[in-house]
PDB file of C-alpha atoms in Angstrom:
ATOM      1  CA  MET A   1     -15.509  13.699 -16.281  1.00  0.00           C
ATOM      2  CA  GLY A   2     -14.573  10.575 -14.571  1.00  0.00           C
ATOM      3  CA  ALA A   3     -15.733   9.777 -10.916  1.00  0.00           C
ATOM      4  CA  ASP A   4     -13.540  11.584  -8.266  1.00  0.00           C
ATOM      5  CA  PRO A   5     -11.327   8.738  -6.823  1.00  0.00           C
ATOM      6  CA  THR A   6     -11.149  10.487  -3.437  1.00  0.00           C
ATOM      7  CA  GLN A   7     -14.929  10.036  -2.935  1.00  0.00           C
ATOM      8  CA  ARG A   8     -15.947   7.390  -0.639  1.00  0.00           C
ATOM      9  CA  LYS A   9     -18.622   4.679  -2.242  1.00  0.00           C
ATOM     10  CA  SER A  10     -20.425   1.861  -0.808  1.00  0.00           C
ATOM     11  CA  SER A  11     -21.857  -1.066  -2.120  1.00  0.00           C
ATOM     12  CA  THR A  12     -23.110  -4.608  -1.141  1.00  0.00           C
ATOM     13  CA  ILE A  13     -22.090  -8.019  -2.747  1.00  0.00           C
ATOM     14  CA  ASP A  14     -23.942 -11.353  -2.109  1.00  0.00           C
ATOM     15  CA  ILE A  15     -21.782 -13.742  -0.429  1.00  0.00           C
ATOM     16  CA  ASP A  16     -23.438 -17.350   0.320  1.00  0.00           C
ATOM     17  CA  GLY A  17     -26.831 -15.571   0.503  1.00  0.00           C
ATOM     18  CA  LEU A  18     -25.531 -12.737   2.808  1.00  0.00           C
ATOM     19  CA  SER A  19     -25.446  -9.136   1.757  1.00  0.00           C
ATOM     20  CA  VAL A  20     -22.062  -8.077   2.629  1.00  0.00           C
ATOM     21  CA  TYR A  21     -21.570  -4.471   2.634  1.00  0.00           C
ATOM     22  CA  TYR A  22     -18.223  -2.479   1.807  1.00  0.00           C
ATOM     23  CA  ASP A  23     -16.840   0.850   1.312  1.00  0.00           C
ATOM     24  CA  MET A  24     -14.283   1.795  -1.261  1.00  0.00           C
ATOM     25  CA  GLN A  25     -12.208   4.910  -1.984  1.00  0.00           C
ATOM     26  CA  GLY A  26      -9.215   5.890  -4.006  1.00  0.00           C
ATOM     27  CA  GLU A  27      -7.554   4.061  -6.980  1.00  0.00           C
ATOM     28  CA  GLY A  28      -4.455   2.191  -7.691  1.00  0.00           C
ATOM     29  CA  ASP A  29      -3.351  -1.235  -6.255  1.00  0.00           C
ATOM     30  CA  PRO A  30      -6.100  -2.836  -4.109  1.00  0.00           C
ATOM     31  CA  LEU A  31      -5.711  -2.805  -0.264  1.00  0.00           C
ATOM     32  CA  VAL A  32      -8.321  -4.468   1.837  1.00  0.00           C
ATOM     33  CA  LEU A  33      -9.020  -3.309   5.354  1.00  0.00           C
ATOM     34  CA  LEU A  34     -10.527  -5.960   8.039  1.00  0.00           C
ATOM     35  CA  HIS A  35     -11.956  -3.951  10.695  1.00  0.00           C
ATOM     36  CA  GLY A  36     -11.740  -5.196  14.613  1.00  0.00           C
ATOM     37  CA  GLY A  37     -14.401  -7.334  16.599  1.00  0.00           C
ATOM     38  CA  MET A  38     -17.856  -5.562  17.447  1.00  0.00           C
ATOM     39  CA  ALA A  39     -16.357  -2.510  15.328  1.00  0.00           C
ATOM     40  CA  THR A  40     -17.716  -0.948  11.873  1.00  0.00           C
ATOM     41  CA  ASN A  41     -15.839   0.837   9.116  1.00  0.00           C
ATOM     42  CA  ALA A  42     -16.189   4.043  11.077  1.00  0.00           C
ATOM     43  CA  THR A  43     -13.132   3.124  12.966  1.00  0.00           C
ATOM     44  CA  TRP A  44     -11.183   3.065   9.838  1.00  0.00           C
ATOM     45  CA  ASN A  45     -12.029   6.635   8.713  1.00  0.00           C
ATOM     46  CA  ALA A  46      -8.626   7.976   9.009  1.00  0.00           C
ATOM     47  CA  GLN A  47      -7.315   5.124   7.104  1.00  0.00           C
ATOM     48  CA  LEU A  48      -9.833   5.209   4.410  1.00  0.00           C
ATOM     49  CA  ASP A  49      -9.201   9.169   3.673  1.00  0.00           C
ATOM     50  CA  GLY A  50      -5.314   8.858   4.405  1.00  0.00           C
ATOM     51  CA  LEU A  51      -4.435   5.652   2.517  1.00  0.00           C
ATOM     52  CA  SER A  52      -6.557   6.005  -0.346  1.00  0.00           C
ATOM     53  CA  HIS A  53      -4.468   8.826  -1.711  1.00  0.00           C
ATOM     54  CA  HIS A  54      -1.995   5.824  -2.418  1.00  0.00           C
ATOM     55  CA  HIS A  55      -4.295   2.621  -2.971  1.00  0.00           C
ATOM     56  CA  HIS A  56      -7.640   1.615  -3.830  1.00  0.00           C
ATOM     57  CA  VAL A  57      -9.105   0.874  -0.539  1.00  0.00           C
ATOM     58  CA  PHE A  58     -11.702  -1.819   0.079  1.00  0.00           C
ATOM     59  CA  ALA A  59     -13.467  -2.145   3.486  1.00  0.00           C
ATOM     60  CA  PRO A  60     -15.978  -5.140   4.057  1.00  0.00           C
ATOM     61  CA  GLU A  61     -17.916  -5.085   7.045  1.00  0.00           C
ATOM     62  CA  ARG A  62     -18.222  -8.963   8.150  1.00  0.00           C
ATOM     63  CA  GLN A  63     -21.287 -10.781   9.246  1.00  0.00           C
ATOM     64  CA  ALA A  64     -22.990  -9.114  12.382  1.00  0.00           C
ATOM     65  CA  HIS A  65     -20.988  -6.068  12.073  1.00  0.00           C
ATOM     66  CA  GLY A  66     -21.827  -2.458  10.684  1.00  0.00           C
ATOM     67  CA  HIS A  67     -24.255  -2.616   7.787  1.00  0.00           C
ATOM     68  CA  THR A  68     -23.936  -6.228   7.085  1.00  0.00           C
ATOM     69  CA  PRO A  69     -26.571  -8.420   8.832  1.00  0.00           C
ATOM     70  CA  ASP A  70     -26.314 -11.413  11.047  1.00  0.00           C
ATOM     71  CA  ARG A  71     -27.687 -14.824  10.323  1.00  0.00           C
ATOM     72  CA  GLU A  72     -28.244 -17.968  12.157  1.00  0.00           C
ATOM     73  CA  GLY A  73     -25.063 -19.922  13.756  1.00  0.00           C
ATOM     74  CA  PRO A  74     -21.905 -18.864  15.589  1.00  0.00           C
ATOM     75  CA  LEU A  75     -19.262 -16.448  14.518  1.00  0.00           C
ATOM     76  CA  THR A  76     -15.799 -18.087  13.840  1.00  0.00           C
ATOM     77  CA  TYR A  77     -12.314 -16.784  12.636  1.00  0.00           C
ATOM     78  CA  GLN A  78     -12.582 -19.431   9.810  1.00  0.00           C
ATOM     79  CA  ALA A  79     -15.745 -18.618   8.609  1.00  0.00           C
ATOM     80  CA  MET A  80     -15.053 -14.890   8.539  1.00  0.00           C
ATOM     81  CA  ALA A  81     -11.837 -15.743   6.673  1.00  0.00           C
ATOM     82  CA  GLN A  82     -13.552 -17.808   4.147  1.00  0.00           C
ATOM     83  CA  GLN A  83     -16.107 -14.759   3.746  1.00  0.00           C
ATOM     84  CA  THR A  84     -13.334 -12.558   2.858  1.00  0.00           C
ATOM     85  CA  VAL A  85     -11.801 -14.966   0.436  1.00  0.00           C
ATOM     86  CA  VAL A  86     -14.712 -15.004  -1.552  1.00  0.00           C
ATOM     87  CA  PHE A  87     -14.943 -11.016  -1.275  1.00  0.00           C
ATOM     88  CA  ILE A  88     -11.618 -10.930  -2.581  1.00  0.00           C
ATOM     89  CA  GLN A  89     -12.183 -13.277  -5.327  1.00  0.00           C
ATOM     90  CA  LEU A  90     -15.609 -11.887  -6.523  1.00  0.00           C
ATOM     91  CA  LEU A  91     -14.294  -8.414  -6.802  1.00  0.00           C
ATOM     92  CA  ASP A  92     -11.033  -9.779  -8.420  1.00  0.00           C
ATOM     93  CA  LEU A  93      -8.826  -7.947  -6.190  1.00  0.00           C
ATOM     94  CA  ALA A  94      -5.945 -10.527  -5.789  1.00  0.00           C
ATOM     95  CA  PRO A  95      -3.137 -10.223  -5.121  1.00  0.00           C
ATOM     96  CA  CYS A  96      -3.871  -7.683  -2.655  1.00  0.00           C
ATOM     97  CA  ASP A  97      -2.302  -5.943   0.309  1.00  0.00           C
ATOM     98  CA  LEU A  98      -4.289  -6.866   3.658  1.00  0.00           C
ATOM     99  CA  LEU A  99      -4.682  -4.728   6.781  1.00  0.00           C
ATOM    100  CA  GLY A 100      -6.209  -6.308   9.608  1.00  0.00           C
ATOM    101  CA  TRP A 101      -6.744  -4.814  13.097  1.00  0.00           C
ATOM    102  CA  SER A 102      -7.581  -6.892  15.986  1.00  0.00           C
ATOM    103  CA  ASP A 103     -10.053  -9.856  14.792  1.00  0.00           C
ATOM    104  CA  GLY A 104      -9.248  -8.468  11.391  1.00  0.00           C
ATOM    105  CA  GLY A 105      -5.617  -9.459  11.541  1.00  0.00           C
ATOM    106  CA  MET A 106      -6.502 -12.800  12.689  1.00  0.00           C
ATOM    107  CA  VAL A 107      -8.727 -13.061   9.643  1.00  0.00           C
ATOM    108  CA  GLY A 108      -5.776 -11.828   7.599  1.00  0.00           C
ATOM    109  CA  LEU A 109      -3.497 -14.275   8.974  1.00  0.00           C
ATOM    110  CA  LEU A 110      -5.609 -17.190   8.139  1.00  0.00           C
ATOM    111  CA  ILE A 111      -5.886 -15.845   4.734  1.00  0.00           C
ATOM    112  CA  ALA A 112      -2.302 -15.369   4.147  1.00  0.00           C
ATOM    113  CA  ALA A 113      -1.467 -18.868   5.506  1.00  0.00           C
ATOM    114  CA  GLN A 114      -4.359 -20.747   3.486  1.00  0.00           C
ATOM    115  CA  HIS A 115      -4.584 -18.814   0.349  1.00  0.00           C
ATOM    116  CA  PRO A 116      -1.264 -17.355  -0.239  1.00  0.00           C
ATOM    117  CA  GLU A 117      -2.026 -16.735  -3.914  1.00  0.00           C
ATOM    118  CA  LEU A 118      -4.470 -13.918  -2.903  1.00  0.00           C
ATOM    119  CA  VAL A 119      -2.024 -11.897  -0.677  1.00  0.00           C
ATOM    120  CA  ARG A 120       0.625  -9.584  -1.798  1.00  0.00           C
ATOM    121  CA  SER A 121       1.364  -8.396   2.090  1.00  0.00           C
ATOM    122  CA  LEU A 122      -0.433  -8.530   5.493  1.00  0.00           C
ATOM    123  CA  THR A 123      -0.351  -5.819   8.100  1.00  0.00           C
ATOM    124  CA  MET A 124      -1.698  -7.118  11.640  1.00  0.00           C
ATOM    125  CA  VAL A 125      -2.537  -4.614  14.115  1.00  0.00           C
ATOM    126  CA  GLY A 126      -3.162  -5.497  17.737  1.00  0.00           C
ATOM    127  CA  SER A 127      -3.327  -9.556  16.467  1.00  0.00           C
ATOM    128  CA  GLY A 128      -1.719 -12.517  17.379  1.00  0.00           C
ATOM    129  CA  PHE A 129      -1.671 -16.132  16.281  1.00  0.00           C
ATOM    130  CA  ALA A 130      -2.428 -17.586  19.560  1.00  0.00           C
ATOM    131  CA  SER A 131      -4.721 -16.907  22.584  1.00  0.00           C
ATOM    132  CA  SER A 132      -1.872 -17.264  24.946  1.00  0.00           C
ATOM    133  CA  GLY A 133      -0.464 -14.036  23.375  1.00  0.00           C
ATOM    134  CA  TYR A 134      -3.253 -11.976  25.118  1.00  0.00           C
ATOM    135  CA  VAL A 135      -2.324  -9.605  28.248  1.00  0.00           C
ATOM    136  CA  ALA A 136      -3.101 -12.057  31.073  1.00  0.00           C
ATOM    137  CA  GLY A 137      -6.848 -11.748  32.219  1.00  0.00           C
ATOM    138  CA  ALA A 138      -7.577  -8.715  29.686  1.00  0.00           C
ATOM    139  CA  ILE A 139      -9.754 -10.924  27.366  1.00  0.00           C
ATOM    140  CA  GLU A 140     -11.452 -12.743  30.404  1.00  0.00           C
ATOM    141  CA  ALA A 141     -12.315  -9.502  32.000  1.00  0.00           C
ATOM    142  CA  PHE A 142     -13.883  -7.918  28.437  1.00  0.00           C
ATOM    143  CA  ILE A 143     -15.907 -10.880  27.676  1.00  0.00           C
ATOM    144  CA  ALA A 144     -17.361 -11.254  31.241  1.00  0.00           C
ATOM    145  CA  LEU A 145     -19.371  -7.881  30.529  1.00  0.00           C
ATOM    146  CA  PRO A 146     -22.893  -8.180  29.891  1.00  0.00           C
ATOM    147  CA  ALA A 147     -24.290  -6.413  26.947  1.00  0.00           C
ATOM    148  CA  ASP A 148     -25.829  -3.314  28.882  1.00  0.00           C
ATOM    149  CA  ASP A 149     -22.681  -2.697  30.865  1.00  0.00           C
ATOM    150  CA  PRO A 150     -21.357   0.828  30.540  1.00  0.00           C
ATOM    151  CA  GLU A 151     -18.298  -0.314  29.008  1.00  0.00           C
ATOM    152  CA  MET A 152     -20.277  -1.787  26.166  1.00  0.00           C
ATOM    153  CA  ALA A 153     -22.263   1.621  25.395  1.00  0.00           C
ATOM    154  CA  MET A 154     -19.576   2.615  22.681  1.00  0.00           C
ATOM    155  CA  PHE A 155     -19.908  -0.530  20.961  1.00  0.00           C
ATOM    156  CA  ALA A 156     -23.577  -0.802  21.329  1.00  0.00           C
ATOM    157  CA  ALA A 157     -24.084   2.796  19.902  1.00  0.00           C
ATOM    158  CA  MET A 158     -21.637   2.226  16.896  1.00  0.00           C
ATOM    159  CA  TYR A 159     -23.855  -0.994  16.135  1.00  0.00           C
ATOM    160  CA  ALA A 160     -27.247   0.675  16.420  1.00  0.00           C
ATOM    161  CA  GLN A 161     -26.416   3.390  14.098  1.00  0.00           C
ATOM    162  CA  VAL A 162     -26.014   1.318  10.921  1.00  0.00           C
ATOM    163  CA  THR A 163     -27.121  -2.173  11.566  1.00  0.00           C
ATOM    164  CA  PRO A 164     -29.855  -3.592   9.527  1.00  0.00           C
ATOM    165  CA  ASP A 165     -30.825  -5.931  12.436  1.00  0.00           C
ATOM    166  CA  GLY A 166     -32.201  -3.304  14.933  1.00  0.00           C
ATOM    167  CA  ALA A 167     -30.378  -2.192  18.315  1.00  0.00           C
ATOM    168  CA  GLU A 168     -32.241  -4.910  19.875  1.00  0.00           C
ATOM    169  CA  HIS A 169     -30.002  -7.494  18.238  1.00  0.00           C
ATOM    170  CA  PHE A 170     -26.928  -6.071  19.956  1.00  0.00           C
ATOM    171  CA  PRO A 171     -26.827  -8.645  22.839  1.00  0.00           C
ATOM    172  CA  ALA A 172     -27.181 -11.489  20.572  1.00  0.00           C
ATOM    173  CA  VAL A 173     -24.188 -10.322  18.577  1.00  0.00           C
ATOM    174  CA  TRP A 174     -22.090  -9.757  21.807  1.00  0.00           C
ATOM    175  CA  ASP A 175     -22.931 -13.195  22.879  1.00  0.00           C
ATOM    176  CA  LYS A 176     -21.656 -14.874  19.544  1.00  0.00           C
ATOM    177  CA  VAL A 177     -18.330 -12.539  19.701  1.00  0.00           C
ATOM    178  CA  ARG A 178     -17.573 -13.241  23.272  1.00  0.00           C
ATOM    179  CA  LYS A 179     -18.015 -16.994  22.921  1.00  0.00           C
ATOM    180  CA  MET A 180     -15.852 -16.801  19.795  1.00  0.00           C
ATOM    181  CA  TRP A 181     -13.153 -14.567  22.081  1.00  0.00           C
ATOM    182  CA  GLY A 182     -13.403 -16.981  24.761  1.00  0.00           C
ATOM    183  CA  GLU A 183     -12.332 -20.261  22.638  1.00  0.00           C
ATOM    184  CA  PRO A 184      -8.719 -20.902  22.906  1.00  0.00           C
ATOM    185  CA  PHE A 185      -6.906 -20.860  19.424  1.00  0.00           C
ATOM    186  CA  ASP A 186      -3.159 -21.508  18.403  1.00  0.00           C
ATOM    187  CA  TRP A 187      -2.263 -21.002  14.800  1.00  0.00           C
ATOM    188  CA  SER A 188       1.249 -21.402  15.274  1.00  0.00           C
ATOM    189  CA  GLY A 189       1.517 -24.246  12.747  1.00  0.00           C
ATOM    190  CA  ASP A 190       0.215 -22.007   9.968  1.00  0.00           C
ATOM    191  CA  LEU A 191       3.056 -19.525  10.558  1.00  0.00           C
ATOM    192  CA  GLU A 192       5.611 -21.055   8.086  1.00  0.00           C
ATOM    193  CA  SER A 193       3.248 -21.284   5.115  1.00  0.00           C
ATOM    194  CA  MET A 194       2.712 -17.472   5.110  1.00  0.00           C
ATOM    195  CA  ALA A 195       4.893 -16.388   2.030  1.00  0.00           C
ATOM    196  CA  ALA A 196       3.737 -12.690   1.866  1.00  0.00           C
ATOM    197  CA  PRO A 197       5.854 -10.224   3.887  1.00  0.00           C
ATOM    198  CA  VAL A 198       3.971  -9.295   7.117  1.00  0.00           C
ATOM    199  CA  LEU A 199       4.184  -6.356   9.252  1.00  0.00           C
ATOM    200  CA  VAL A 200       3.283  -6.618  12.761  1.00  0.00           C
ATOM    201  CA  ILE A 201       2.130  -3.535  14.616  1.00  0.00           C
ATOM    202  CA  VAL A 202       1.350  -3.430  18.272  1.00  0.00           C
ATOM    203  CA  GLY A 203       0.711  -0.492  21.072  1.00  0.00           C
ATOM    204  CA  ASP A 204       3.076  -0.732  23.763  1.00  0.00           C
ATOM    205  CA  ASP A 205      -0.213  -1.026  26.041  1.00  0.00           C
ATOM    206  CA  ASP A 206      -2.273  -3.451  23.771  1.00  0.00           C
ATOM    207  CA  PHE A 207      -4.392  -6.430  24.387  1.00  0.00           C
ATOM    208  CA  ILE A 208      -1.503  -8.498  22.536  1.00  0.00           C
ATOM    209  CA  THR A 209       1.790  -8.477  24.372  1.00  0.00           C
ATOM    210  CA  VAL A 210       4.923  -6.989  22.575  1.00  0.00           C
ATOM    211  CA  THR A 211       6.747 -10.302  23.417  1.00  0.00           C
ATOM    212  CA  HIS A 212       3.943 -12.186  21.406  1.00  0.00           C
ATOM    213  CA  ALA A 213       4.055  -9.536  18.568  1.00  0.00           C
ATOM    214  CA  ASP A 214       7.770  -9.892  18.456  1.00  0.00           C
ATOM    215  CA  GLU A 215       7.456 -13.558  18.236  1.00  0.00           C
ATOM    216  CA  LEU A 216       4.929 -13.504  15.552  1.00  0.00           C
ATOM    217  CA  ALA A 217       7.113 -11.181  13.668  1.00  0.00           C
ATOM    218  CA  ARG A 218      10.071 -13.339  14.142  1.00  0.00           C
ATOM    219  CA  ARG A 219       8.279 -16.903  13.108  1.00  0.00           C
ATOM    220  CA  VAL A 220       6.737 -15.969   9.842  1.00  0.00           C
ATOM    221  CA  PRO A 221       9.202 -16.317   6.905  1.00  0.00           C
ATOM    222  CA  ASN A 222       9.212 -12.537   5.996  1.00  0.00           C
ATOM    223  CA  GLY A 223       8.275 -10.568   9.098  1.00  0.00           C
ATOM    224  CA  GLN A 224       8.632  -7.116  10.572  1.00  0.00           C
ATOM    225  CA  LEU A 225       7.763  -5.342  13.942  1.00  0.00           C
ATOM    226  CA  ALA A 226       6.523  -1.883  14.741  1.00  0.00           C
ATOM    227  CA  VAL A 227       5.908  -1.174  18.635  1.00  0.00           C
ATOM    228  CA  ILE A 228       4.079   2.052  18.574  1.00  0.00           C
ATOM    229  CA  PRO A 229       4.836   4.233  22.052  1.00  0.00           C
ATOM    230  CA  GLY A 230       2.066   5.614  24.149  1.00  0.00           C
ATOM    231  CA  ALA A 231      -0.484   3.581  22.315  1.00  0.00           C
ATOM    232  CA  SER A 232      -3.258   1.162  23.149  1.00  0.00           C
ATOM    233  CA  HIS A 233      -5.444  -1.345  20.981  1.00  0.00           C
ATOM    234  CA  VAL A 234      -6.943   1.571  18.981  1.00  0.00           C
ATOM    235  CA  VAL A 235      -3.693   2.755  17.658  1.00  0.00           C
ATOM    236  CA  PRO A 236      -4.922   3.285  14.333  1.00  0.00           C
ATOM    237  CA  MET A 237      -7.345   6.053  15.859  1.00  0.00           C
ATOM    238  CA  GLU A 238      -5.235   7.325  18.467  1.00  0.00           C
ATOM    239  CA  LYS A 239      -2.132   7.946  16.427  1.00  0.00           C
ATOM    240  CA  PRO A 240      -3.445   7.912  12.664  1.00  0.00           C
ATOM    241  CA  ASP A 241      -0.821  10.066  11.023  1.00  0.00           C
ATOM    242  CA  LEU A 242       1.893   7.738  12.224  1.00  0.00           C
ATOM    243  CA  PHE A 243      -0.144   4.530  11.686  1.00  0.00           C
ATOM    244  CA  ASN A 244      -0.788   5.553   8.056  1.00  0.00           C
ATOM    245  CA  ARG A 245       2.917   6.413   7.623  1.00  0.00           C
ATOM    246  CA  LEU A 246       4.042   3.060   8.683  1.00  0.00           C
ATOM    247  CA  VAL A 247       1.673   0.930   6.515  1.00  0.00           C
ATOM    248  CA  LEU A 248       2.570   3.116   3.433  1.00  0.00           C
ATOM    249  CA  ASP A 249       6.198   2.789   3.843  1.00  0.00           C
ATOM    250  CA  PHE A 250       5.445  -1.121   4.210  1.00  0.00           C
ATOM    251  CA  LEU A 251       3.492  -1.300   1.338  1.00  0.00           C
ATOM    252  CA  ASP A 252       6.309   0.593  -0.785  1.00  0.00           C
ATOM    253  CA  HIS A 253       8.938  -1.348   0.723  1.00  0.00           C
ATOM    254  CA  PRO A 254       7.583  -4.891   1.713  1.00  0.00           C
ATOM    255  CA  GLU A 255      11.047  -6.583   1.409  1.00  0.00           C
ATOM    256  CA  VAL A 256      13.526  -5.797   3.897  1.00  0.00           C
ATOM    257  CA  GLU A 257      16.650  -4.406   2.955  1.00  0.00           C
ATOM    258  CA  THR A 258      18.916  -3.000   5.980  1.00  0.00           C
ATOM    259  CA  TRP A 259      22.698  -2.213   6.018  1.00  0.00           C
ATOM    260  CA  LEU A 260      23.412  -4.197   9.202  1.00  0.00           C
ATOM    261  CA  PRO A 261      21.389  -7.427   9.495  1.00  0.00           C
ATOM    262  CA  LEU A 262      21.593  -9.828  12.311  1.00  0.00           C
ATOM    263  CA  ARG A 263      18.727 -12.203  12.630  1.00  0.00           C
ATOM    264  CA  ARG A 264      18.060 -11.379   8.859  1.00  0.00           C
ATOM    265  CA  SER A 265      21.631 -12.576   7.768  1.00  0.00           C
ATOM    266  CA  PRO A 266      21.699 -15.264   5.317  1.00  0.00           C
ATOM    267  CA  VAL A 267      22.677 -18.725   6.459  1.00  0.00           C
ATOM    268  CA  ASP A 268      25.801 -19.932   5.243  1.00  0.00           C
TER     269      ASP A 268
END
């Protein structure tokens, strides 16, 4: 008898000397899940279980997150994107669908823009293309928190549960992440090179404004927008069934076909 495709498996792969951990589940076309900042694959449980009935789901944990260790040097979106590119190439997953949440969505954007041959589609959740898209003051308030603040306890506990670096390394990781989050960024110049269809999902009370999410969906060549009512930055966990249905529908029908197109009407 063959292996049960519904059974979750885990492995590691060496990427530039770093032992990168990943979970995998299901069978079919490859779907790569890219977790948010300060998160682990535990936040993807509802998606690993739900989406793997339709796709072969892969979920790598980036440097200093989850089971993947940290190493010397800062964390940057570009370095995380490059690490993910190598992951896709080493496992021969291209072209694949990318589903990125928060930081993972930004990583997915860079991959889709810089390596379009690797990406069949991109779903971005609570992610933007410029730091100007954050709700005013939200990120500033978050990165001002010390590592031992009560509001950081959930992240610290999630980190301590699986990290190979030990719970005491959490403040060092938080320092790296908040420095990255505090750096202004603007990737608007990359949007036109994103050939793959893009679904932008945002909660109506997210870190990213609905206005910014709408601009992102309009500026990429083949974009769609979904605003989830009554949802925050953790919509995949808050409303997993609705979220999974939206993602699966997009993956099944990435090209838009509507009866009454307006902004998508062909230009004469």
